[in-house]
PDB file of C-alpha atoms in Angstrom:
ATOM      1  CA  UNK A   1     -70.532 -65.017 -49.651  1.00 54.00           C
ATOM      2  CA  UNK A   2     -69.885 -67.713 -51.738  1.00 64.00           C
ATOM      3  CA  UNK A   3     -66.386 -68.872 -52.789  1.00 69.00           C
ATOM      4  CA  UNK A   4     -66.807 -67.743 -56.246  1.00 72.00           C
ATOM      5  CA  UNK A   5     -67.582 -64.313 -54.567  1.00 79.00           C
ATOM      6  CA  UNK A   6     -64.980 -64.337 -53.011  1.00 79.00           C
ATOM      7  CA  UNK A   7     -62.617 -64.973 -56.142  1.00 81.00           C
ATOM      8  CA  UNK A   8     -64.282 -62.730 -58.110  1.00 80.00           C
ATOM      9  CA  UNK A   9     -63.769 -59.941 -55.833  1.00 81.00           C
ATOM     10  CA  UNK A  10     -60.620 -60.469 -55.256  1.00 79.00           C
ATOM     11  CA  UNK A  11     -59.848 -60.772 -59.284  1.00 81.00           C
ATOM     12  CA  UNK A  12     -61.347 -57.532 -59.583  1.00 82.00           C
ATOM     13  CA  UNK A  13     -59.522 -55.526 -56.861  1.00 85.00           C
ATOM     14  CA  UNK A  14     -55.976 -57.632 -56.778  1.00 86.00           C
ATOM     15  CA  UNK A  15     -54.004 -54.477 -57.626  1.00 89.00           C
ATOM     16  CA  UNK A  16     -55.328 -52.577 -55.355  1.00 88.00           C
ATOM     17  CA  UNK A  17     -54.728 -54.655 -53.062  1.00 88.00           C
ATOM     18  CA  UNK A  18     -51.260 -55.690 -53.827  1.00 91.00           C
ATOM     19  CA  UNK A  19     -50.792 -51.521 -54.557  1.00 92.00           C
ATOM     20  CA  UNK A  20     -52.190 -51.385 -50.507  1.00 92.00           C
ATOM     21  CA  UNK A  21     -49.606 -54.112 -49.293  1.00 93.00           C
ATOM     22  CA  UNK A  22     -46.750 -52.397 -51.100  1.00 95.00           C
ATOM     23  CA  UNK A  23     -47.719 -49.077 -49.903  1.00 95.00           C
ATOM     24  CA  UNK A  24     -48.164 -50.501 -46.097  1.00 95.00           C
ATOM     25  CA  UNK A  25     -44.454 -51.934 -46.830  1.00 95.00           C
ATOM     26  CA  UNK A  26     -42.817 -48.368 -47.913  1.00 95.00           C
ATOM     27  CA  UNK A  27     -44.880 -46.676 -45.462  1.00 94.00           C
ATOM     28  CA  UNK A  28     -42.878 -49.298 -42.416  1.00 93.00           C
ATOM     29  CA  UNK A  29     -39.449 -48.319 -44.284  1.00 92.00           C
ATOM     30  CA  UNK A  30     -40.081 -44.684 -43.810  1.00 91.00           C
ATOM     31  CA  UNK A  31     -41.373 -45.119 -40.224  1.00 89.00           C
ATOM     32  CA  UNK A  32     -37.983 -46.937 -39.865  1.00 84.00           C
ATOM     33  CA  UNK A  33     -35.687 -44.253 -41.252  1.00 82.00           C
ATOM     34  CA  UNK A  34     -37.385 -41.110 -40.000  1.00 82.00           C
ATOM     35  CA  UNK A  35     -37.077 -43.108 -36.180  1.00 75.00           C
ATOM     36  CA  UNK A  36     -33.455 -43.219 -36.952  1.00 70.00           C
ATOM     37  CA  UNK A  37     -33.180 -39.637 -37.892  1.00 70.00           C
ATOM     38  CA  UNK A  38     -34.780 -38.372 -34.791  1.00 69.00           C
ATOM     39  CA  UNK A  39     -32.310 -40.465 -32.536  1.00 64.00           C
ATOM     40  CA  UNK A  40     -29.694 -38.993 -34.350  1.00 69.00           C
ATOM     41  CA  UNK A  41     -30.211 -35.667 -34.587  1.00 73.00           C
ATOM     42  CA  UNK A  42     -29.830 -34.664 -30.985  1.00 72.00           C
ATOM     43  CA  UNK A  43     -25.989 -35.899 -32.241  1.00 80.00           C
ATOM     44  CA  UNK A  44     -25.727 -33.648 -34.696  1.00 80.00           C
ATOM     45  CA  UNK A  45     -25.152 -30.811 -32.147  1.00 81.00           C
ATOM     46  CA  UNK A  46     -21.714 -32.292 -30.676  1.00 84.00           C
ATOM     47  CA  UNK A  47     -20.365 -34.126 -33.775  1.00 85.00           C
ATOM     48  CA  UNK A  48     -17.452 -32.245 -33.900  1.00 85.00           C
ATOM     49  CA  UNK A  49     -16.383 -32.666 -30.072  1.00 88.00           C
ATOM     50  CA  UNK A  50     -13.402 -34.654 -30.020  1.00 91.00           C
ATOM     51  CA  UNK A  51     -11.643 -37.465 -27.967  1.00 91.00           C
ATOM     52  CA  UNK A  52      -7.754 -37.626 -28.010  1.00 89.00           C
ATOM     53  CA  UNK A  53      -5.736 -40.878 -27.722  1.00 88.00           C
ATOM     54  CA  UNK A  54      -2.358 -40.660 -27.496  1.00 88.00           C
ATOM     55  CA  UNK A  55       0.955 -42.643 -26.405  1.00 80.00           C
ATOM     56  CA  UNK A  56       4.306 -42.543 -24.465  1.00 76.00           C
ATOM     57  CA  UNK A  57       5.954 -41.281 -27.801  1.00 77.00           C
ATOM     58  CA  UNK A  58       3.326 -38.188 -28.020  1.00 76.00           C
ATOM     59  CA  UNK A  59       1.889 -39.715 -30.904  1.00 81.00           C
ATOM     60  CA  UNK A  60      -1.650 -39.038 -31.044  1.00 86.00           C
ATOM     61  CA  UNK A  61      -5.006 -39.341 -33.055  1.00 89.00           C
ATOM     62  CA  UNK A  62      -7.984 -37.607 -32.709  1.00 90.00           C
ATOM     63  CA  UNK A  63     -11.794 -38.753 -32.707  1.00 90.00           C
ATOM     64  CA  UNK A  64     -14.558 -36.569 -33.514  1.00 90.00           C
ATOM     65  CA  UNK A  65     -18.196 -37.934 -32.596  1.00 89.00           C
ATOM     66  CA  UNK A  66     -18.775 -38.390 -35.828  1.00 87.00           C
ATOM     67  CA  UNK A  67     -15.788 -40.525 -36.508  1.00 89.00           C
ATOM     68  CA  UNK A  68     -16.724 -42.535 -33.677  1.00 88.00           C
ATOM     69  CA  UNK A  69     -20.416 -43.238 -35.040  1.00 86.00           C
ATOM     70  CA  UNK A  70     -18.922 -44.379 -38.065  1.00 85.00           C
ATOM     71  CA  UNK A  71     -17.143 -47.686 -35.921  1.00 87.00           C
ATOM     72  CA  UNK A  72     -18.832 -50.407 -34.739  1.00 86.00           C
ATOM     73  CA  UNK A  73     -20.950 -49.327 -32.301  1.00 89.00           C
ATOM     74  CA  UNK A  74     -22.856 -51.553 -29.628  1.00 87.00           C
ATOM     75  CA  UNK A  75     -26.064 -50.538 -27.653  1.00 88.00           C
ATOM     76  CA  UNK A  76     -26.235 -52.528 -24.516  1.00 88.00           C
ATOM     77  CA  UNK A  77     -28.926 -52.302 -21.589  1.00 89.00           C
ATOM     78  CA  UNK A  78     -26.635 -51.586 -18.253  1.00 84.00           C
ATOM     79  CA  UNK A  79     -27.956 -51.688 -14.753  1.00 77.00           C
ATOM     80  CA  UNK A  80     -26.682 -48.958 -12.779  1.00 67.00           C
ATOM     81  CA  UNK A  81     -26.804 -48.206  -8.512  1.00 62.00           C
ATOM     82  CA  UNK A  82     -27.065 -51.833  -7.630  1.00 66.00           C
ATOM     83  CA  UNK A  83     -29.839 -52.880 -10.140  1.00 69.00           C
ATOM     84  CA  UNK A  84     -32.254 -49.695  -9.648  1.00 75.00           C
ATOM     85  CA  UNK A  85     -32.085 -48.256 -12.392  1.00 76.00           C
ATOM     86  CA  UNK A  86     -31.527 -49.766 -16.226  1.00 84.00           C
ATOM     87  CA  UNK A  87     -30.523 -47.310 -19.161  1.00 85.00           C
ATOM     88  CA  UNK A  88     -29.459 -48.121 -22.961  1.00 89.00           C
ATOM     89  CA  UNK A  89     -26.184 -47.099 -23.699  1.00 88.00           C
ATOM     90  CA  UNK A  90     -24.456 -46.620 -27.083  1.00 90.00           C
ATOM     91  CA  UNK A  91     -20.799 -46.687 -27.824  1.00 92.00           C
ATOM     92  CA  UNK A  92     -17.716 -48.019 -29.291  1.00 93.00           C
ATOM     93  CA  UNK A  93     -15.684 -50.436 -27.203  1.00 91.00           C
ATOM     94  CA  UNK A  94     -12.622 -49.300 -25.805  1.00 90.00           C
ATOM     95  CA  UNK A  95     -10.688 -51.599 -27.053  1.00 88.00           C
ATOM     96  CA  UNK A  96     -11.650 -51.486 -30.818  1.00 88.00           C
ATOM     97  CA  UNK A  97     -10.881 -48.243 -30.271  1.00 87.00           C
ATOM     98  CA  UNK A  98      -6.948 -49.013 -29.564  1.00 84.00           C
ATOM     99  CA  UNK A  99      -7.037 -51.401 -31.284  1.00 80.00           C
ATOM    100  CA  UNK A 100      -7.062 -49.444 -34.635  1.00 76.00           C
ATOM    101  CA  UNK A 101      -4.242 -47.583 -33.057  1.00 78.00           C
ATOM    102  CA  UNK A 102      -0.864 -48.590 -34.216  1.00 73.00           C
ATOM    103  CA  UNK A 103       0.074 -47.794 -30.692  1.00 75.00           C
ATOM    104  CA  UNK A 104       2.521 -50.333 -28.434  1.00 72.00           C
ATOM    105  CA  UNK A 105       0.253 -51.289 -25.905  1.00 74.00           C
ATOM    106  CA  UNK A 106       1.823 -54.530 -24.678  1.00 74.00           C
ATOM    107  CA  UNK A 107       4.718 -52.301 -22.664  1.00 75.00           C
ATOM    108  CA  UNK A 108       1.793 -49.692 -21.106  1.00 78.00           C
ATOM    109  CA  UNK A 109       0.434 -51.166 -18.037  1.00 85.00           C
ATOM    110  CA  UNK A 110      -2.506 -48.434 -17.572  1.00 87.00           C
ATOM    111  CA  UNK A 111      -4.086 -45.444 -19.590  1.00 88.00           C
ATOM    112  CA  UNK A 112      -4.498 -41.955 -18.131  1.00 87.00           C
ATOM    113  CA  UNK A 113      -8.035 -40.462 -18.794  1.00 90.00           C
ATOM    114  CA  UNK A 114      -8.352 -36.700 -18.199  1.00 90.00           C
ATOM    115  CA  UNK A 115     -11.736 -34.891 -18.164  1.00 88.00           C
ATOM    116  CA  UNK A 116     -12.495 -31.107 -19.313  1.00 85.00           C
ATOM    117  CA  UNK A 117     -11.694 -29.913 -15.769  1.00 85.00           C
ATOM    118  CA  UNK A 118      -8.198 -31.734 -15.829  1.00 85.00           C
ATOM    119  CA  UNK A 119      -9.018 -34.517 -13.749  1.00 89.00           C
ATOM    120  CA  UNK A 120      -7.155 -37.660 -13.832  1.00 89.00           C
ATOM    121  CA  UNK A 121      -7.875 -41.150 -13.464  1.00 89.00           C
ATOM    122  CA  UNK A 122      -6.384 -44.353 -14.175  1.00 89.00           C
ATOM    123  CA  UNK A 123      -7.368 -47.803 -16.295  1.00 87.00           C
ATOM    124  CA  UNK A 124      -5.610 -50.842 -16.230  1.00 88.00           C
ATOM    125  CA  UNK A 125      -4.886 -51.437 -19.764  1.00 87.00           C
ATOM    126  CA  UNK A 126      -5.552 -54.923 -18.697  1.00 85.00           C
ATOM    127  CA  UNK A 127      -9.157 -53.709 -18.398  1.00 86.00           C
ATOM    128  CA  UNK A 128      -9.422 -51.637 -21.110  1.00 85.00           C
ATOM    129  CA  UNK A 129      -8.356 -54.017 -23.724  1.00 86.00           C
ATOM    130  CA  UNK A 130     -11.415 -56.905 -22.255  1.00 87.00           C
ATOM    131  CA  UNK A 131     -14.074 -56.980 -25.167  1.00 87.00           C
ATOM    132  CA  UNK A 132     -16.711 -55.178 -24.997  1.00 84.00           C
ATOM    133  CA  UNK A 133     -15.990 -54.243 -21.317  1.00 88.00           C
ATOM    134  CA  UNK A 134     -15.244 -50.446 -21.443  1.00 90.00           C
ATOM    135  CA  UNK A 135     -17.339 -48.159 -23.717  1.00 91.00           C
ATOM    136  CA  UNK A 136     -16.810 -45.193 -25.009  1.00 91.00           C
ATOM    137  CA  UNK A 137     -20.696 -44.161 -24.809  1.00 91.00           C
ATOM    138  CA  UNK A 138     -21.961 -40.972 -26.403  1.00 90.00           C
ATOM    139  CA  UNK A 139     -25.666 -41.579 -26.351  1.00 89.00           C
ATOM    140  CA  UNK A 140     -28.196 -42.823 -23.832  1.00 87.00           C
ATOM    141  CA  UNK A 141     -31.263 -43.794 -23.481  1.00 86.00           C
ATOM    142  CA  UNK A 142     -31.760 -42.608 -27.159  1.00 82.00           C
ATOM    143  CA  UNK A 143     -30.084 -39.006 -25.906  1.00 85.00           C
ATOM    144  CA  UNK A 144     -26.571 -37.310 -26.678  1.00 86.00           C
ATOM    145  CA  UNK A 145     -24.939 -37.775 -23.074  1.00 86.00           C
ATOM    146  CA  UNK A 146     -24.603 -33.848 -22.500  1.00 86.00           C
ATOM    147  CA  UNK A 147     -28.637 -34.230 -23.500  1.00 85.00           C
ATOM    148  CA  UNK A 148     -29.287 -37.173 -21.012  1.00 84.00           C
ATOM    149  CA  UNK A 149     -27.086 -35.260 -18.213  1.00 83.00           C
ATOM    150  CA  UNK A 150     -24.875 -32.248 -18.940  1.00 84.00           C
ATOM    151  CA  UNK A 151     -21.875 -33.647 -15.981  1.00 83.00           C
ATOM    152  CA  UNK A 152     -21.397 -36.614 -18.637  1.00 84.00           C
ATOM    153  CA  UNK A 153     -20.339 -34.289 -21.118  1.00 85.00           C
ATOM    154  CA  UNK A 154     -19.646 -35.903 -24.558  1.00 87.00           C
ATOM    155  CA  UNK A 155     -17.692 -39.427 -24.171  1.00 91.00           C
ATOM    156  CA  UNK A 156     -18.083 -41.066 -20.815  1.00 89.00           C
ATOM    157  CA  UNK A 157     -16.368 -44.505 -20.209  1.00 90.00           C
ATOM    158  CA  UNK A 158     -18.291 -47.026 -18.510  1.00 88.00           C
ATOM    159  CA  UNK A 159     -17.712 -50.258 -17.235  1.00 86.00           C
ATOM    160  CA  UNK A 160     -20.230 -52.464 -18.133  1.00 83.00           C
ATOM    161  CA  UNK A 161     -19.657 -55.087 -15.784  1.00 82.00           C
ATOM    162  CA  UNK A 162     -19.453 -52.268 -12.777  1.00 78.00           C
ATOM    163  CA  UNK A 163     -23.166 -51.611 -11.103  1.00 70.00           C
ATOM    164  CA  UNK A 164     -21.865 -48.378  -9.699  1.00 69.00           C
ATOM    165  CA  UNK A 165     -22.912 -45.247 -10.876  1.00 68.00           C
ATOM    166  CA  UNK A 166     -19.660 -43.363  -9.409  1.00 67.00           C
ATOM    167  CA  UNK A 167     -17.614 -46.001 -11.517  1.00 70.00           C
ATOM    168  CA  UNK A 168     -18.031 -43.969 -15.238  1.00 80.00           C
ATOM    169  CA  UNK A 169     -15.317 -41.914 -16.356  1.00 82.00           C
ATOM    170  CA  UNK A 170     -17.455 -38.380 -17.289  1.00 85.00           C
ATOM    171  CA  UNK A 171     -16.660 -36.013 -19.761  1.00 86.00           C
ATOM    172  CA  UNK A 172     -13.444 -37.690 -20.735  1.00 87.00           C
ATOM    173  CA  UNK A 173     -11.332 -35.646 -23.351  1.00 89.00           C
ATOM    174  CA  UNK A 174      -8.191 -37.029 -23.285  1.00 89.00           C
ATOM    175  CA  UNK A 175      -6.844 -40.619 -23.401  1.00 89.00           C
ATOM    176  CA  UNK A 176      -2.996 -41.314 -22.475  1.00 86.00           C
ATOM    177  CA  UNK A 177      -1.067 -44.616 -22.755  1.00 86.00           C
ATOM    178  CA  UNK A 178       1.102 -44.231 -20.107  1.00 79.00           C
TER     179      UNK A 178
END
């Protein structure tokens, strides 16, 4: 085909064209937000567990999982037992977390976590307050945690510069600044 062809089909079928490029466009948009809703919605079945944080002068606030989606939230890729295996991870750092707190945390040297079994275990608040160091991770690998492995139950703290699997915090429910 000539060139004139070429323009003169084109003249003749530029809507349609442009109508096909805009469609292609919405259709990528959709594609987009249904993608998103799918990730979410394994969420939508533990929005209302909560996480409590609460200080020396039993002050305390409460975070539901959907409170906590509504923070800054960072997905990082984390290597866990020594580099074998790699998962996604999505949470809210730790220390945006107390941050928001009006809570005196230069006179607390560590927090208490407790899990649903009453289980305790300590943090240096020295560690927790790091950026972006602990996360308070409620979805993996695309999954709810309780989806991805019921033991992790619905906020598990990792460390993300810690390789070690045993190094998480699972199923924590409670948060004291001691």
């Amino acid at each position: 085909m000539s060139k004139n062809n070429w323009s003169k089909t084109f003249k003749k079928n530029k809507y349609r064209i442009y109508l096909g490029l805009i469609g292609l466009f919405v259709l990528f948009i959709l594609l987009i937000f249904i993608k998103n809703g799918i990730s979410n919605h394994s969420l939508k079945n533990y929005e209302n567990d909560i996480l409590i944080v609460k200080d020396n002068n039993d002050n305390q606030k409460s975070f539901s999982l959907k409170e906590l989606r509504s923070y800054k939230n960072i997905d990082q890729k984390i290597s866990l037992n020594n580099n074998r295996e790699e998962v996604n991870v999505t949470g809210v750092p730790l220390e945006q977390l107390l941050g928001d707190l009006s809570y005196n945390l230069e006179e607390s040297p560590e927090i208490l976590v407790e899990d649903s079994n009453g289980k305790t275990e300590t943090l240096p608040m020295s560690v927790a307050l790091e950026v972006n160091r602990i996360l308070v991770v409620y979805k993996i690998n695309g999954k709810a945690n309780k989806d991805y492995d019921k033991t992790l139950g619905s906020f598990t703290l990792i460390d993300t510069t810690d390789k070690s699997k045993d190094s998480r915090i699972k199923d924590a429910k409670v948060l004291s600044i001691q």
